Amino acid sequence: MVAKIIPGKDMSRLLNYNEKKVKEGVATCIDAVGFGLGPEKLNFRQKLFRFTDIMERNPIADTNSIHISINFPPGEDLPDDKLKEITASYMKRIGYGEQPYLVYKHTDAGHPHIHVVTTCIRESGNRIATHYNGKELSRPACLALEQEYGLTSTAQTENKQKEMPVVHLRKARYGKKPTKATIAEIITGVLNNYRFGTLEEYRAILLNFGVFADRGQPGSRTYEKNGLMYQLLDEHDIPKGVPIKASLFYQKPTIKNLALRYEKNIRKRNDYKGRLIRTIDKVVAEVGDINGFIDGLKDEGVDVVLRRNEQGFIYGMTFLDHKTCCVFNGSSLAKGYGAGAIISKLDNANITDQHKITANQTFVKSLMDNTSFQKNFYQVAQYWVRSGLQIIAQPVGNQEFIYWLGRKDTDTNTYVQATKPVTAYLYANGVGLPDRPAGRPGLPAGTPDNSRDSLIRLGASLESLQFLLSKLVTEWLEPIDVDNYIPAALLNEAKKKKNKKRST
């Protein structure tokens, strides 16, 4: 329980504020103490007259109205009778037990709270001192009421408001719940949890949770006055409903107030840059297009908000790391992580892989065209080793293989599949078969005179080679039977099918 006492000078304005909330459907007057009638039977004029009649008894008092907010943590929803009881006890403890007051229950924030309207002028005309009321009267009253009613302690309430678990935030949709209360809940959760350093980053988080924050078009009154309006998005992510001014929310999330948070947030989030950069690098290395990039980051707990121009081109990216609650525009994360750089990396990854595949296709085709298959396998293998060929045998059945060929020291994911004639030739010569001669683990079967050689991985190990060279090459040529090996050619084909399926 947290209470705040705000002295004022304009009772009419104070009453108008709360009565307007009632008309908007986000507040209810649940009690009227010292009025002689219940709140449901009082109109605005009667409420105002009750206060002004007393305040006129001390015309020299500059401060004559009091606005009190009593806040409870999310989840501590108390019935109206209990709220009235707690309020009466609180008012008595701070010296306002004999004063007339109105109690308004508000539902326009992410936590339960009530507003109390009263005056600091007594029936006698004497003024109640307002200095140090918070420290000397209000705080002890809150602590006593927490004990008496089993409420969440002041310290715990403040911590909960500052550290409301992000898990409570769910994407909102227009029409599901009262608009203002829903927007207020999202704003409260975002401000209390996420670290953002610009207005664009703040707007990106809200979009992720279904709230649109709009500055208005350049030249408009809202834009020129540095205003900010909030709306909910519908299921098609289109803003719906009447825009609500930032100043009407409890948190007052105006552009001016948001700017006060930027510097502190930037300092706090710097410690978490490394995780996000590593995550982005990892995903870029694994995918080949923007859709795969977005999906890959989502799997890592990071959402990407794209900004597009009227032609549909992406000109901005904002990363929302929900694991660290940090938000970065790509350009503010690090050099090379803006939208243009990321898209270029994705394009280059595709181009690089395709170039390597094409290079291996050209290399293998040229090598096969220049191979004299009339020679024995020993001689053919020697030629392939000297040319830098590498072969991987992928088991696909009972002593059946797919052979992948490429230049050694290149990425095996860019190897190309052997043609049917070459596959038949390799299989006929025992490449990949398990029947290996004793004393030569890792080598396919040889001829009786050990003059035959089989090519596995980086080339052939030949019996006629010198002993040291044979020993070294044998280690290199350990057969690779990779059951889960999938080359880039098949991966790219799978990506194309997946993207085609998405587009349809």
Short mmCIF file of C-alpha atoms in Angstrom, two decimals:
data_model
loop_
_atom_site.label_atom_id
_atom_site.label_comp_id
_atom_site.label_asym_id
_atom_site.label_seq_id
_atom_site.Cartn_x
_atom_site.Cartn_y
_atom_site.Cartn_z
CA MET A 1 0.00 0.00 0.00
CA VAL A 2 1.40 3.36 -1.07
CA ALA A 3 -0.35 6.70 -0.44
CA LYS A 4 0.46 10.12 -1.83
CA ILE A 5 -0.95 13.44 -0.53
CA ILE A 6 -1.12 16.34 -3.01
CA PRO A 7 -2.22 19.76 -1.67
CA GLY A 8 -4.02 21.99 -4.18
CA LYS A 9 -5.70 25.35 -4.72
CA ASP A 10 -8.56 24.55 -7.12
CA MET A 11 -11.31 22.27 -5.82
CA SER A 12 -13.39 22.65 -8.98
CA ARG A 13 -10.55 21.38 -11.14
CA LEU A 14 -9.86 18.50 -8.74
CA LEU A 15 -13.49 17.40 -8.77
CA ASN A 16 -13.69 17.76 -12.55
CA TYR A 17 -10.72 15.45 -12.97
CA ASN A 18 -12.38 12.61 -11.06
CA GLU A 19 -15.89 13.18 -12.41
CA LYS A 20 -14.51 13.08 -15.95
CA LYS A 21 -12.99 9.69 -15.18
CA VAL A 22 -16.43 8.54 -14.03
CA LYS A 23 -17.99 9.66 -17.32
CA GLU A 24 -15.25 7.84 -19.25
CA GLY A 25 -16.11 4.64 -17.42
CA VAL A 26 -12.71 4.23 -15.74
CA ALA A 27 -13.70 5.44 -12.25
CA THR A 28 -16.57 5.11 -9.77
CA CYS A 29 -17.43 7.26 -6.77
CA ILE A 30 -17.83 4.60 -4.08
CA ASP A 31 -18.20 6.76 -0.96
CA ALA A 32 -19.22 10.25 0.15
CA VAL A 33 -18.41 10.89 3.82
CA GLY A 34 -19.92 13.96 5.54
CA PHE A 35 -22.35 14.77 2.72
CA GLY A 36 -25.60 13.45 4.19
CA LEU A 37 -26.36 11.50 1.01
CA GLY A 38 -24.83 8.54 -0.79
CA PRO A 39 -22.53 9.24 -3.76
CA GLU A 40 -25.12 7.97 -6.24
CA LYS A 41 -27.55 10.75 -5.13
CA LEU A 42 -25.08 13.63 -5.36
CA ASN A 43 -24.49 15.69 -8.49
CA PHE A 44 -21.40 17.72 -9.31
CA ARG A 45 -22.83 21.01 -8.00
CA GLN A 46 -23.76 19.49 -4.64
CA LYS A 47 -20.33 17.93 -4.21
CA LEU A 48 -18.55 21.17 -5.04
CA PHE A 49 -20.81 23.28 -2.81
CA ARG A 50 -20.13 21.06 0.22
CA PHE A 51 -16.42 21.81 -0.07
CA THR A 52 -16.62 25.49 -1.08
CA ASP A 53 -19.03 26.22 1.77
CA ILE A 54 -16.32 25.16 4.22
CA MET A 55 -13.39 26.68 2.32
CA GLU A 56 -15.04 30.11 2.29
CA ARG A 57 -14.69 30.16 6.08
CA ASN A 58 -10.96 30.73 5.58
CA PRO A 59 -10.67 33.08 2.59
CA ILE A 60 -6.98 33.82 3.20
CA ALA A 61 -5.88 30.18 2.91
CA ASP A 62 -4.02 29.73 -0.36
CA THR A 63 -3.94 25.92 -0.26
CA ASN A 64 -7.39 24.59 0.53
CA SER A 65 -7.97 21.34 -1.38
CA ILE A 66 -6.37 17.93 -0.90
CA HIS A 67 -6.02 15.10 -3.41
CA ILE A 68 -4.89 11.72 -2.06
CA SER A 69 -4.07 8.62 -4.09
CA ILE A 70 -3.87 5.24 -2.35
CA ASN A 71 -2.25 2.53 -4.47
CA PHE A 72 -2.23 -1.25 -4.19
CA PRO A 73 -0.04 -3.72 -6.10
CA PRO A 74 -1.35 -5.67 -9.13
CA GLY A 75 -3.49 -8.56 -7.96
CA GLU A 76 -4.53 -7.01 -4.64
CA ASP A 77 -8.12 -6.31 -5.74
CA LEU A 78 -10.18 -5.38 -2.69
CA PRO A 79 -14.00 -5.11 -2.58
CA ASP A 80 -15.53 -1.64 -2.31
CA ASP A 81 -16.58 -2.13 1.32
CA LYS A 82 -13.02 -3.00 2.30
CA LEU A 83 -11.67 0.00 0.36
CA LYS A 84 -14.10 2.33 2.16
CA GLU A 85 -13.10 0.85 5.51
CA ILE A 86 -9.38 1.23 4.81
CA THR A 87 -9.88 4.79 3.56
CA ALA A 88 -11.84 5.81 6.67
CA SER A 89 -9.11 4.44 8.93
CA TYR A 90 -6.39 6.14 6.86
CA MET A 91 -8.16 9.53 6.92
CA LYS A 92 -8.57 9.32 10.69
CA ARG A 93 -4.88 8.48 11.18
CA ILE A 94 -3.69 11.47 9.14
CA GLY A 95 -6.03 13.91 10.89
CA TYR A 96 -8.84 14.14 8.33
CA GLY A 97 -11.35 11.85 10.06
CA GLU A 98 -13.81 14.71 10.68
CA GLN A 99 -13.48 16.20 7.19
CA PRO A 100 -15.97 15.58 4.37
CA TYR A 101 -14.40 13.54 1.59
CA LEU A 102 -15.21 11.64 -1.62
CA VAL A 103 -13.67 8.29 -2.56
CA TYR A 104 -13.18 7.40 -6.25
CA LYS A 105 -12.11 3.94 -7.34
CA HIS A 106 -10.04 4.18 -10.55
CA THR A 107 -9.42 1.39 -13.07
CA ASP A 108 -7.27 3.29 -15.59
CA ALA A 109 -3.86 1.97 -14.49
CA GLY A 110 -2.14 -1.36 -14.29
CA HIS A 111 -2.78 -1.62 -10.54
CA PRO A 112 -5.78 -1.02 -8.21
CA HIS A 113 -5.93 2.47 -6.71
CA ILE A 114 -8.35 5.00 -5.24
CA HIS A 115 -8.44 8.80 -5.18
CA VAL A 116 -9.72 10.78 -2.21
CA VAL A 117 -10.92 14.39 -2.57
CA THR A 118 -11.20 16.56 0.56
CA THR A 119 -10.34 19.97 2.00
CA CYS A 120 -7.81 21.01 4.61
CA ILE A 121 -10.14 23.70 5.99
CA ARG A 122 -12.09 22.65 9.08
CA GLU A 123 -15.73 23.50 9.83
CA SER A 124 -14.36 26.10 12.26
CA GLY A 125 -12.37 27.79 9.51
CA ASN A 126 -9.02 26.64 10.87
CA ARG A 127 -6.58 25.15 8.40
CA ILE A 128 -5.01 21.70 8.82
CA ALA A 129 -1.25 21.89 8.40
CA THR A 130 -0.10 20.10 5.25
CA HIS A 131 3.68 20.24 5.70
CA TYR A 132 5.43 16.87 6.15
CA ASN A 133 2.09 15.00 6.17
CA GLY A 134 3.56 12.29 3.96
CA LYS A 135 6.56 11.47 6.11
CA GLU A 136 5.10 12.09 9.57
CA LEU A 137 1.50 10.91 9.13
CA SER A 138 0.82 9.10 5.86
CA ARG A 139 3.68 6.60 5.90
CA PRO A 140 3.07 5.45 9.53
CA ALA A 141 -0.65 5.18 8.69
CA CYS A 142 0.10 2.93 5.69
CA LEU A 143 2.35 0.68 7.76
CA ALA A 144 -0.31 0.32 10.46
CA LEU A 145 -3.05 -0.47 7.92
CA GLU A 146 -0.84 -3.06 6.22
CA GLN A 147 -0.53 -4.86 9.52
CA GLU A 148 -4.21 -4.47 10.41
CA TYR A 149 -5.62 -5.65 7.08
CA GLY A 150 -2.84 -7.98 5.95
CA LEU A 151 -1.95 -5.81 2.95
CA THR A 152 1.25 -5.99 0.92
CA SER A 153 3.93 -3.91 2.64
CA THR A 154 4.92 -0.50 1.31
CA ALA A 155 8.41 -1.70 0.33
CA GLN A 156 7.03 -4.73 -1.49
CA THR A 157 4.44 -2.59 -3.28
CA GLU A 158 7.08 -0.17 -4.51
CA ASN A 159 9.26 -3.04 -5.69
CA LYS A 160 6.36 -4.72 -7.46
CA GLN A 161 5.48 -1.51 -9.24
CA LYS A 162 9.08 -1.12 -10.34
CA GLU A 163 9.64 -4.76 -11.24
CA MET A 164 6.29 -6.05 -12.44
CA PRO A 165 7.11 -9.37 -14.13
CA VAL A 166 7.02 -9.08 -17.90
CA VAL A 167 5.16 -12.38 -18.00
CA HIS A 168 2.03 -10.43 -17.00
CA LEU A 169 2.15 -8.44 -20.23
CA ARG A 170 0.11 -9.93 -23.04
CA LYS A 171 -0.56 -8.51 -26.47
CA ALA A 172 -3.71 -6.41 -26.22
CA ARG A 173 -6.43 -6.22 -28.86
CA TYR A 174 -9.02 -3.52 -29.39
CA GLY A 175 -12.48 -4.43 -28.15
CA LYS A 176 -11.44 -7.19 -25.74
CA LYS A 177 -11.30 -5.04 -22.58
CA PRO A 178 -11.83 -1.36 -21.67
CA THR A 179 -9.47 0.57 -23.93
CA LYS A 180 -7.93 3.07 -21.53
CA ALA A 181 -7.37 0.57 -18.73
CA THR A 182 -5.78 -1.87 -21.17
CA ILE A 183 -3.43 0.75 -22.61
CA ALA A 184 -2.55 1.92 -19.09
CA GLU A 185 -1.65 -1.62 -18.04
CA ILE A 186 0.68 -2.06 -21.03
CA ILE A 187 2.29 1.35 -20.50
CA THR A 188 2.89 0.62 -16.81
CA GLY A 189 4.44 -2.75 -17.58
CA VAL A 190 6.69 -1.32 -20.28
CA LEU A 191 7.88 1.66 -18.24
CA ASN A 192 8.57 -0.50 -15.19
CA ASN A 193 10.42 -3.25 -17.06
CA TYR A 194 11.98 -2.26 -20.36
CA ARG A 195 15.09 -0.19 -20.97
CA PHE A 196 14.75 1.98 -24.09
CA GLY A 197 16.79 4.96 -25.21
CA THR A 198 14.64 6.69 -27.85
CA LEU A 199 11.00 7.39 -28.62
CA GLU A 200 11.18 4.98 -31.57
CA GLU A 201 12.37 2.19 -29.28
CA TYR A 202 9.56 2.95 -26.83
CA ARG A 203 6.98 2.92 -29.63
CA ALA A 204 8.37 -0.39 -30.90
CA ILE A 205 7.81 -2.08 -27.52
CA LEU A 206 4.24 -0.80 -27.36
CA LEU A 207 3.55 -2.06 -30.89
CA ASN A 208 4.76 -5.47 -29.81
CA PHE A 209 2.08 -5.45 -27.10
CA GLY A 210 -0.69 -4.08 -29.31
CA VAL A 211 -0.53 -0.37 -28.45
CA PHE A 212 0.08 2.41 -30.98
CA ALA A 213 1.77 5.61 -29.77
CA ASP A 214 1.36 8.39 -32.33
CA ARG A 215 3.03 11.80 -32.53
CA GLY A 216 0.75 12.88 -35.35
CA GLN A 217 1.74 14.02 -38.82
CA PRO A 218 4.44 16.70 -39.14
CA GLY A 219 2.67 20.04 -39.22
CA SER A 220 -0.29 18.80 -37.18
CA ARG A 221 -1.17 20.44 -33.87
CA THR A 222 -0.26 17.29 -31.94
CA TYR A 223 3.16 17.08 -33.60
CA GLU A 224 3.94 20.78 -33.20
CA LYS A 225 2.95 20.71 -29.52
CA ASN A 226 5.13 17.64 -28.90
CA GLY A 227 2.04 15.63 -28.08
CA LEU A 228 1.64 11.88 -27.93
CA MET A 229 -1.59 9.93 -28.44
CA TYR A 230 -2.29 6.27 -27.66
CA GLN A 231 -4.58 3.74 -29.35
CA LEU A 232 -5.10 -0.02 -29.32
CA LEU A 233 -4.48 -2.14 -32.42
CA ASP A 234 -7.04 -4.54 -33.86
CA GLU A 235 -6.33 -8.07 -35.09
CA HIS A 236 -4.94 -6.59 -38.33
CA ASP A 237 -2.59 -4.27 -36.40
CA ILE A 238 -4.62 -1.19 -37.39
CA PRO A 239 -5.12 1.54 -34.72
CA LYS A 240 -8.73 1.67 -33.53
CA GLY A 241 -10.78 3.87 -31.23
CA VAL A 242 -10.46 7.49 -30.17
CA PRO A 243 -6.80 8.47 -29.51
CA ILE A 244 -6.09 9.15 -25.82
CA LYS A 245 -3.68 11.88 -24.73
CA ALA A 246 -0.58 10.78 -22.83
CA SER A 247 -1.31 13.29 -20.06
CA LEU A 248 -4.57 11.48 -19.22
CA PHE A 249 -2.79 8.34 -18.06
CA TYR A 250 -1.63 7.83 -14.49
CA GLN A 251 2.01 7.40 -15.56
CA LYS A 252 1.90 10.62 -17.66
CA PRO A 253 3.90 9.00 -20.52
CA THR A 254 4.40 12.23 -22.46
CA ILE A 255 7.35 12.83 -24.78
CA LYS A 256 8.89 15.14 -22.19
CA ASN A 257 8.57 12.61 -19.35
CA LEU A 258 9.79 9.72 -21.50
CA ALA A 259 12.91 11.69 -22.44
CA LEU A 260 13.86 11.88 -18.75
CA ARG A 261 14.30 8.09 -18.75
CA TYR A 262 16.53 7.73 -21.81
CA GLU A 263 19.97 8.45 -20.34
CA LYS A 264 19.47 6.18 -17.33
CA ASN A 265 18.03 3.38 -19.48
CA ILE A 266 20.93 3.57 -21.94
CA ARG A 267 23.45 3.16 -19.12
CA LYS A 268 21.58 0.17 -17.70
CA ARG A 269 21.12 -1.67 -20.98
CA ASN A 270 24.75 -1.41 -22.13
CA ASP A 271 25.66 -4.47 -20.06
CA TYR A 272 23.33 -6.57 -22.20
CA LYS A 273 24.49 -5.52 -25.67
CA GLY A 274 26.84 -8.49 -25.97
CA ARG A 275 24.12 -11.12 -25.60
CA LEU A 276 21.96 -9.53 -28.29
CA ILE A 277 24.86 -9.08 -30.72
CA ARG A 278 25.91 -12.72 -30.30
CA THR A 279 22.32 -13.86 -30.76
CA ILE A 280 21.92 -11.84 -33.97
CA ASP A 281 25.24 -13.13 -35.34
CA LYS A 282 24.21 -16.71 -34.58
CA VAL A 283 20.87 -16.39 -36.34
CA VAL A 284 22.31 -14.56 -39.36
CA ALA A 285 24.76 -17.44 -39.82
CA GLU A 286 21.94 -19.99 -39.73
CA VAL A 287 19.28 -18.45 -41.97
CA GLY A 288 19.06 -17.05 -45.46
CA ASP A 289 16.22 -14.52 -45.50
CA ILE A 290 14.43 -11.91 -43.42
CA ASN A 291 11.56 -14.24 -42.45
CA GLY A 292 13.99 -16.86 -41.21
CA PHE A 293 15.88 -14.13 -39.36
CA ILE A 294 12.73 -12.96 -37.54
CA ASP A 295 11.67 -16.52 -36.68
CA GLY A 296 15.16 -17.45 -35.53
CA LEU A 297 15.41 -14.49 -33.17
CA LYS A 298 11.93 -15.17 -31.78
CA ASP A 299 13.14 -18.64 -30.81
CA GLU A 300 15.91 -16.89 -28.84
CA GLY A 301 13.48 -14.59 -27.01
CA VAL A 302 14.01 -11.58 -29.26
CA ASP A 303 11.28 -9.86 -31.27
CA VAL A 304 12.08 -7.72 -34.31
CA VAL A 305 9.97 -4.70 -35.21
CA LEU A 306 10.49 -3.63 -38.83
CA ARG A 307 9.92 -0.12 -40.13
CA ARG A 308 8.99 0.13 -43.80
CA ASN A 309 8.48 3.06 -46.14
CA GLU A 310 5.46 3.51 -48.40
CA GLN A 311 7.07 1.28 -51.03
CA GLY A 312 7.46 -1.52 -48.51
CA PHE A 313 11.24 -1.31 -48.21
CA ILE A 314 12.70 -1.90 -44.75
CA TYR A 315 14.53 1.17 -43.46
CA GLY A 316 14.67 0.42 -39.74
CA MET A 317 14.88 -2.47 -37.26
CA THR A 318 14.29 -2.50 -33.52
CA PHE A 319 15.25 -5.51 -31.41
CA LEU A 320 13.23 -6.32 -28.27
CA ASP A 321 15.19 -8.69 -26.07
CA HIS A 322 12.57 -10.05 -23.67
CA LYS A 323 15.15 -12.04 -21.70
CA THR A 324 17.04 -8.92 -20.62
CA CYS A 325 14.16 -6.43 -21.12
CA CYS A 326 16.40 -4.25 -23.28
CA VAL A 327 15.38 -2.54 -26.50
CA PHE A 328 17.81 -1.43 -29.21
CA ASN A 329 17.41 0.16 -32.58
CA GLY A 330 19.83 -1.70 -34.80
CA SER A 331 21.88 1.43 -35.42
CA SER A 332 22.24 2.09 -31.67
CA LEU A 333 23.24 -1.50 -30.90
CA ALA A 334 26.56 -1.45 -32.75
CA LYS A 335 28.03 -0.59 -36.12
CA GLY A 336 26.86 -3.08 -38.70
CA TYR A 337 23.55 -3.93 -37.03
CA GLY A 338 21.24 -1.41 -38.67
CA ALA A 339 18.51 -2.58 -41.03
CA GLY A 340 20.60 -2.09 -44.16
CA ALA A 341 23.61 -3.93 -42.74
CA ILE A 342 21.53 -6.89 -41.48
CA ILE A 343 19.72 -7.28 -44.81
CA SER A 344 23.06 -7.07 -46.61
CA LYS A 345 24.47 -9.81 -44.36
CA LEU A 346 21.49 -12.03 -45.10
CA ASP A 347 21.83 -11.39 -48.83
CA ASN A 348 25.59 -11.99 -48.73
CA ALA A 349 25.09 -15.25 -46.84
CA ASN A 350 22.88 -16.46 -49.66
CA ILE A 351 25.27 -15.18 -52.31
CA THR A 352 28.33 -16.62 -50.55
CA ASP A 353 26.79 -20.08 -50.17
CA GLN A 354 25.55 -20.06 -53.74
CA HIS A 355 28.96 -18.97 -55.01
CA LYS A 356 30.62 -21.80 -53.08
CA ILE A 357 28.11 -24.32 -54.40
CA THR A 358 28.62 -23.03 -57.94
CA ALA A 359 32.40 -23.14 -57.50
CA ASN A 360 32.24 -26.75 -56.30
CA GLN A 361 29.91 -27.68 -59.15
CA THR A 362 32.39 -26.23 -61.63
CA PHE A 363 35.35 -27.89 -59.90
CA VAL A 364 33.75 -31.34 -59.71
CA LYS A 365 32.44 -31.23 -63.29
CA SER A 366 35.83 -30.19 -64.65
CA LEU A 367 37.59 -32.86 -62.59
CA MET A 368 35.21 -35.61 -63.73
CA ASP A 369 35.49 -34.50 -67.37
CA ASN A 370 39.27 -34.77 -67.17
CA THR A 371 39.38 -38.08 -65.30
CA SER A 372 40.48 -41.14 -67.31
CA PHE A 373 38.13 -43.74 -65.89
CA GLN A 374 39.80 -46.39 -68.11
CA LYS A 375 42.68 -46.37 -65.61
CA ASN A 376 42.47 -48.43 -62.45
CA PHE A 377 41.01 -46.90 -59.30
CA TYR A 378 44.47 -46.55 -57.78
CA GLN A 379 45.51 -44.17 -60.56
CA VAL A 380 42.18 -42.32 -60.61
CA ALA A 381 42.36 -41.79 -56.86
CA GLN A 382 45.90 -40.43 -57.12
CA TYR A 383 44.72 -37.90 -59.68
CA TRP A 384 41.78 -36.84 -57.51
CA VAL A 385 43.98 -36.45 -54.43
CA ARG A 386 46.43 -34.27 -56.32
CA SER A 387 43.54 -32.17 -57.63
CA GLY A 388 42.21 -31.55 -54.11
CA LEU A 389 39.00 -33.57 -54.22
CA GLN A 390 37.20 -34.54 -51.03
CA ILE A 391 34.35 -37.05 -50.78
CA ILE A 392 31.79 -37.71 -48.04
CA ALA A 393 29.79 -40.92 -48.09
CA GLN A 394 26.31 -40.47 -46.62
CA PRO A 395 24.60 -43.80 -45.74
CA VAL A 396 20.98 -43.89 -46.92
CA GLY A 397 20.19 -47.56 -46.53
CA ASN A 398 21.68 -51.02 -46.31
CA GLN A 399 25.10 -50.47 -47.87
CA GLU A 400 23.72 -47.67 -50.03
CA PHE A 401 25.29 -44.23 -50.17
CA ILE A 402 24.90 -40.72 -51.47
CA TYR A 403 28.30 -39.25 -52.32
CA TRP A 404 28.96 -35.55 -51.84
CA LEU A 405 31.96 -34.08 -53.68
CA GLY A 406 33.85 -30.83 -53.28
CA ARG A 407 37.22 -29.20 -53.06
CA LYS A 408 39.01 -29.94 -49.79
CA ASP A 409 39.18 -27.12 -47.24
CA THR A 410 35.82 -25.73 -48.40
CA ASP A 411 32.60 -25.86 -46.38
CA THR A 412 31.13 -29.36 -46.69
CA ASN A 413 27.67 -27.79 -46.67
CA THR A 414 28.42 -26.53 -50.17
CA TYR A 415 29.40 -29.92 -51.60
CA VAL A 416 27.50 -31.22 -54.63
CA GLN A 417 25.94 -34.63 -55.10
CA ALA A 418 27.77 -37.06 -57.36
CA THR A 419 26.12 -37.93 -60.65
CA LYS A 420 24.65 -41.41 -61.10
CA PRO A 421 27.66 -42.69 -63.14
CA VAL A 422 30.16 -41.37 -60.57
CA THR A 423 28.04 -42.78 -57.72
CA ALA A 424 28.06 -46.21 -59.39
CA TYR A 425 31.83 -45.97 -59.94
CA LEU A 426 32.55 -45.08 -56.29
CA TYR A 427 30.23 -47.76 -54.96
CA ALA A 428 31.75 -50.39 -57.25
CA ASN A 429 35.14 -49.55 -55.82
CA GLY A 430 33.93 -49.89 -52.23
CA VAL A 431 34.01 -46.26 -51.13
CA GLY A 432 32.22 -46.12 -47.79
CA LEU A 433 31.74 -49.89 -47.41
CA PRO A 434 32.60 -51.24 -43.94
CA ASP A 435 34.64 -54.32 -44.93
CA ARG A 436 38.09 -52.96 -44.14
CA PRO A 437 41.34 -54.95 -43.95
CA ALA A 438 42.82 -55.75 -40.55
CA GLY A 439 45.43 -53.34 -39.29
CA ARG A 440 44.07 -50.51 -41.38
CA PRO A 441 41.09 -49.09 -39.47
CA GLY A 442 39.24 -46.43 -41.38
CA LEU A 443 40.17 -47.70 -44.87
CA PRO A 444 37.86 -49.54 -47.28
CA ALA A 445 38.75 -53.00 -48.52
CA GLY A 446 41.92 -53.21 -50.63
CA THR A 447 43.02 -55.62 -53.28
CA PRO A 448 44.83 -58.81 -52.21
CA ASP A 449 48.18 -57.23 -52.98
CA ASN A 450 47.15 -54.07 -51.11
CA SER A 451 47.78 -52.00 -54.22
CA ARG A 452 44.13 -50.83 -54.43
CA ASP A 453 43.10 -47.69 -52.64
CA SER A 454 39.79 -46.12 -51.76
CA LEU A 455 39.11 -42.44 -51.58
CA ILE A 456 37.44 -41.30 -48.37
CA ARG A 457 37.10 -37.63 -47.35
CA LEU A 458 40.32 -35.71 -48.21
CA GLY A 459 41.68 -38.13 -50.77
CA ALA A 460 43.26 -41.55 -51.03
CA SER A 461 45.65 -43.40 -48.84
CA LEU A 462 47.80 -45.47 -51.13
CA GLU A 463 49.66 -48.61 -50.04
CA SER A 464 52.52 -47.78 -52.34
CA LEU A 465 53.09 -44.36 -50.75
CA GLN A 466 55.93 -43.99 -48.30
CA PHE A 467 55.05 -45.19 -44.79
CA LEU A 468 55.01 -41.78 -43.10
CA LEU A 469 52.95 -40.19 -45.82
CA SER A 470 50.60 -43.18 -45.82
CA LYS A 471 50.19 -42.91 -42.05
CA LEU A 472 49.46 -39.19 -42.24
CA VAL A 473 47.00 -39.45 -45.11
CA THR A 474 45.27 -42.41 -43.45
CA GLU A 475 44.43 -40.19 -40.48
CA TRP A 476 43.01 -37.59 -42.80
CA LEU A 477 41.03 -40.15 -44.73
CA GLU A 478 39.03 -41.58 -41.83
CA PRO A 479 35.64 -42.41 -43.38
CA ILE A 480 32.83 -40.06 -42.49
CA ASP A 481 29.45 -41.75 -42.26
CA VAL A 482 27.28 -38.83 -41.28
CA ASP A 483 23.72 -40.00 -40.76
CA ASN A 484 22.37 -36.52 -40.13
CA TYR A 485 24.41 -34.71 -42.74
CA ILE A 486 22.29 -32.41 -44.91
CA PRO A 487 24.11 -30.44 -47.63
CA ALA A 488 23.38 -26.84 -48.52
CA ALA A 489 21.69 -27.80 -51.77
CA LEU A 490 18.96 -29.63 -49.88
CA LEU A 491 18.78 -26.97 -47.16
CA ASN A 492 18.29 -24.23 -49.75
CA GLU A 493 15.59 -26.28 -51.46
CA ALA A 494 13.84 -26.74 -48.11
CA LYS A 495 14.01 -23.00 -47.43
CA LYS A 496 12.48 -22.24 -50.84
CA LYS A 497 9.62 -24.64 -50.19
CA LYS A 498 9.08 -23.18 -46.71
CA ASN A 499 9.03 -19.61 -48.03
CA LYS A 500 6.72 -20.63 -50.88
CA LYS A 501 4.38 -22.25 -48.37
CA ARG A 502 4.38 -19.07 -46.25
CA SER A 503 3.56 -16.88 -49.25
CA THR A 504 0.58 -19.03 -50.16
#
